[in-house]
């Protein structure tokens, strides 16, 4: 799915930021982990990242641990994707993904590349706009209401840890590929929500219902037999 070419400067006033951000500085990221509890016992075994290149193309990259000993290499590779002026973009990443990764860098005795970077967590402005209007403000709801994305045969996030552990133990990679597809769609949706929130902020009427244009319904099919 294509959200269109981003403008050179992204209006971030919807997130109560004073200045716009050049689209090349944005790095959308999302992790898949061994559990949702957090803490030192929780690992991020996949890091997905997506950014806009200078020519407007959307680049998506994913790092996946295929052995338990690969964490340090994964963390170091992700760190190389970050610059001093990178602005992170996530959905609930300030409360979950970022603190988890910071813990993993500390335990691996590696420099923390996340501290000090700007971070646009889209969950918070979405809640300010639509809490009490939608049934909830989860990413799946936001992508459906704002982008028209409906996922079919999507592997629930709660099943991702089992898919990874099964693969490590020599099982099928089928569900692991479904996790990759799930993570990729999360990144695309985070980017789409960002661009639409920015378009609302730039709208002269200021009415989110009348100014927002939902162009189509995209059914994302991640069928097990494909």
Coordinates of C-alpha atoms in Angstrom, one line a residue:
X1 CA 0.0 0.0 0.0
X2 CA 1.2 3.5 -0.8
X3 CA 0.6 6.5 1.4
X4 CA 2.0 8.8 -1.2
X5 CA 5.2 10.8 -1.3
X6 CA 5.8 12.7 2.0
X7 CA 6.3 16.5 2.1
X8 CA 9.9 17.6 2.7
X9 CA 8.8 18.8 6.1
X10 CA 6.4 16.9 8.3
X11 CA 4.0 19.1 10.4
X12 CA 4.4 17.7 14.0
X13 CA 2.2 20.3 15.7
X14 CA -0.4 17.5 16.3
X15 CA 2.1 16.0 18.7
X16 CA 2.6 19.4 20.3
X17 CA 6.0 19.9 18.8
X18 CA 6.9 23.4 17.8
X19 CA 8.9 22.8 14.6
X20 CA 8.3 20.5 11.6
X21 CA 10.7 17.6 11.0
X22 CA 12.4 16.7 7.7
X23 CA 11.1 13.4 6.5
X24 CA 14.6 11.9 6.1
X25 CA 15.2 12.3 9.8
X26 CA 12.2 10.0 10.8
X27 CA 12.8 6.4 11.7
X28 CA 9.7 4.4 12.4
X29 CA 10.4 1.4 14.6
X30 CA 8.7 -1.5 16.2
X31 CA 9.9 -4.6 18.1
X32 CA 8.7 -8.2 18.6
X33 CA 9.5 -9.5 22.0
X34 CA 9.4 -12.6 24.2
X35 CA 6.6 -11.1 26.3
X36 CA 4.8 -8.0 27.2
X37 CA 5.8 -7.8 30.9
X38 CA 9.0 -5.9 30.2
X39 CA 11.9 -6.1 32.6
X40 CA 15.3 -7.7 32.3
X41 CA 13.9 -11.1 31.4
X42 CA 12.2 -9.8 28.2
X43 CA 14.1 -9.8 25.0
X44 CA 13.5 -8.0 21.7
X45 CA 14.1 -10.7 19.1
X46 CA 13.0 -8.7 16.2
X47 CA 13.5 -5.0 15.4
X48 CA 11.7 -3.5 12.4
X49 CA 12.6 -0.1 11.1
X50 CA 11.3 2.0 8.2
X51 CA 12.3 5.4 6.9
X52 CA 11.8 7.8 4.0
X53 CA 14.7 8.1 1.6
X54 CA 15.7 11.5 0.1
X55 CA 13.8 10.6 -3.1
X56 CA 10.6 9.8 -1.2
X57 CA 10.8 6.0 -1.3
X58 CA 9.8 4.1 1.8
X59 CA 12.5 1.7 3.0
X60 CA 11.7 -1.1 5.4
X61 CA 14.3 -3.2 7.2
X62 CA 14.0 -6.0 9.7
X63 CA 16.5 -7.6 12.1
X64 CA 15.7 -11.0 13.4
X65 CA 17.6 -13.1 15.9
X66 CA 18.0 -16.7 14.5
X67 CA 20.1 -17.8 17.5
X68 CA 20.1 -16.8 21.1
X69 CA 23.6 -15.5 20.7
X70 CA 22.8 -13.0 18.0
X71 CA 21.3 -10.2 20.2
X72 CA 24.5 -8.2 20.4
X73 CA 24.9 -8.2 16.6
X74 CA 21.3 -7.2 16.2
X75 CA 21.6 -4.3 18.6
X76 CA 24.8 -3.0 17.1
X77 CA 23.3 -3.1 13.6
X78 CA 20.2 -1.2 14.7
X79 CA 22.5 1.4 16.4
X80 CA 24.2 2.0 13.1
X81 CA 20.8 3.0 11.6
X82 CA 20.5 5.9 14.0
X83 CA 22.0 9.3 13.6
X84 CA 22.4 12.1 16.2
X85 CA 19.4 14.0 14.6
X86 CA 17.2 10.9 14.1
X87 CA 13.6 11.3 15.3
X88 CA 12.1 8.0 16.3
X89 CA 8.4 7.3 15.4
X90 CA 6.5 4.6 17.2
X91 CA 3.1 3.5 18.5
X92 CA 3.4 3.2 22.3
X93 CA 7.2 3.0 21.9
X94 CA 8.0 5.5 24.6
X95 CA 6.4 3.2 27.2
X96 CA 7.4 -0.2 25.8
X97 CA 9.8 -0.6 22.9
X98 CA 12.3 2.2 23.7
X99 CA 12.7 1.3 27.5
X100 CA 13.0 -2.4 26.5
X101 CA 15.8 -1.7 24.0
X102 CA 17.6 0.6 26.4
X103 CA 17.6 -2.3 28.9
X104 CA 18.9 -4.7 26.4
X105 CA 21.8 -2.4 25.4
X106 CA 22.7 -2.0 29.0
X107 CA 22.7 -5.7 29.7
X108 CA 24.8 -6.3 26.5
X109 CA 27.2 -3.6 27.8
X110 CA 26.7 -1.6 24.6
X111 CA 26.3 2.2 24.3
X112 CA 22.6 3.2 24.4
X113 CA 21.9 5.0 21.0
X114 CA 18.3 5.9 21.9
X115 CA 18.8 8.3 24.8
X116 CA 18.7 11.9 23.6
X117 CA 16.9 11.3 20.3
X118 CA 13.6 12.9 19.6
X119 CA 10.6 10.5 19.8
X120 CA 7.2 10.9 18.3
X121 CA 4.9 8.4 20.0
X122 CA 1.7 8.5 18.0
X123 CA -0.4 6.7 20.6
X124 CA -0.7 9.9 22.6
X125 CA -2.0 12.3 19.9
X126 CA -4.4 9.6 18.7
X127 CA -5.8 9.3 22.2
X128 CA -6.2 13.0 22.5
X129 CA -8.2 13.1 19.3
X130 CA -10.3 9.9 19.5
X131 CA -10.4 8.5 23.0
X132 CA -14.0 7.9 23.8
X133 CA -14.9 8.0 20.1
X134 CA -13.4 4.7 19.1
X135 CA -13.7 1.5 21.0
X136 CA -10.0 1.7 21.8
X137 CA -6.9 3.4 20.5
X138 CA -4.8 0.3 19.6
X139 CA -2.8 0.5 16.3
X140 CA -5.2 -2.0 14.7
X141 CA -8.1 0.4 15.4
X142 CA -6.2 3.5 14.3
X143 CA -5.2 1.9 11.0
X144 CA -8.7 0.8 10.3
X145 CA -10.4 4.1 11.2
X146 CA -7.8 6.4 9.7
X147 CA -6.2 4.4 6.9
X148 CA -8.9 1.9 6.0
X149 CA -6.6 -1.1 6.6
X150 CA -8.2 -4.3 7.6
X151 CA -6.0 -7.3 8.3
X152 CA -7.1 -10.8 7.5
X153 CA -5.3 -13.9 8.8
X154 CA -3.0 -11.7 10.8
X155 CA -1.0 -13.5 13.4
X156 CA -1.9 -12.0 16.8
X157 CA 1.1 -10.4 18.6
X158 CA 0.5 -12.6 21.6
X159 CA 1.5 -15.6 19.4
X160 CA 4.7 -14.1 18.1
X161 CA 7.0 -15.3 20.9
X162 CA 5.8 -18.9 20.4
X163 CA 6.4 -18.6 16.6
X164 CA 10.0 -17.5 17.2
X165 CA 10.8 -20.1 19.9
X166 CA 9.3 -22.9 17.7
X167 CA 11.6 -21.8 14.9
X168 CA 14.6 -21.7 17.2
X169 CA 13.8 -25.3 18.2
X170 CA 13.8 -26.5 14.6
X171 CA 10.1 -26.0 13.8
X172 CA 8.5 -24.5 10.7
X173 CA 9.3 -21.0 9.7
X174 CA 5.7 -20.4 8.5
X175 CA 4.5 -18.5 11.6
X176 CA 7.8 -16.7 11.8
X177 CA 7.1 -15.3 8.3
X178 CA 3.7 -14.3 9.5
X179 CA 5.3 -12.4 12.3
X180 CA 7.6 -10.6 9.8
X181 CA 4.5 -9.7 7.8
X182 CA 2.7 -8.4 10.9
X183 CA 5.7 -6.3 11.9
X184 CA 6.1 -4.9 8.4
X185 CA 2.4 -3.9 8.4
X186 CA 2.8 -2.3 11.8
X187 CA 5.6 -0.1 10.4
X188 CA 3.6 0.8 7.3
X189 CA 0.6 1.7 9.4
X190 CA 2.7 3.8 11.8
X191 CA 4.0 5.8 8.8
X192 CA 0.5 6.2 7.4
X193 CA -1.0 7.4 10.8
X194 CA 1.9 9.9 11.1
X195 CA 1.2 11.3 7.6
X196 CA -2.5 11.6 8.2
X197 CA -2.1 13.2 11.6
X198 CA 0.3 15.7 10.0
X199 CA -2.3 16.4 7.2
X200 CA -4.9 17.1 9.9
X201 CA -2.6 19.5 11.6
X202 CA -2.0 21.3 8.4
X203 CA -5.8 21.4 7.5
X204 CA -7.2 25.0 7.5
X205 CA -10.6 23.9 8.9
X206 CA -9.3 22.1 12.0
X207 CA -12.2 19.6 11.9
X208 CA -10.8 16.1 12.0
X209 CA -14.0 14.5 10.8
X210 CA -14.7 16.7 7.8
X211 CA -11.1 17.4 6.8
X212 CA -9.9 13.8 7.0
X213 CA -10.2 11.9 3.7
X214 CA -10.1 8.1 4.0
X215 CA -9.4 7.1 0.4
X216 CA -10.0 3.4 0.4
X217 CA -10.2 0.1 2.2
X218 CA -7.0 -2.0 2.0
X219 CA -7.5 -5.6 3.0
X220 CA -4.1 -7.0 4.1
X221 CA -4.2 -10.8 3.6
X222 CA -1.5 -12.8 5.3
X223 CA -2.9 -16.2 4.4
X224 CA -1.2 -19.3 6.0
X225 CA -1.1 -21.1 2.7
X226 CA 0.7 -18.4 0.8

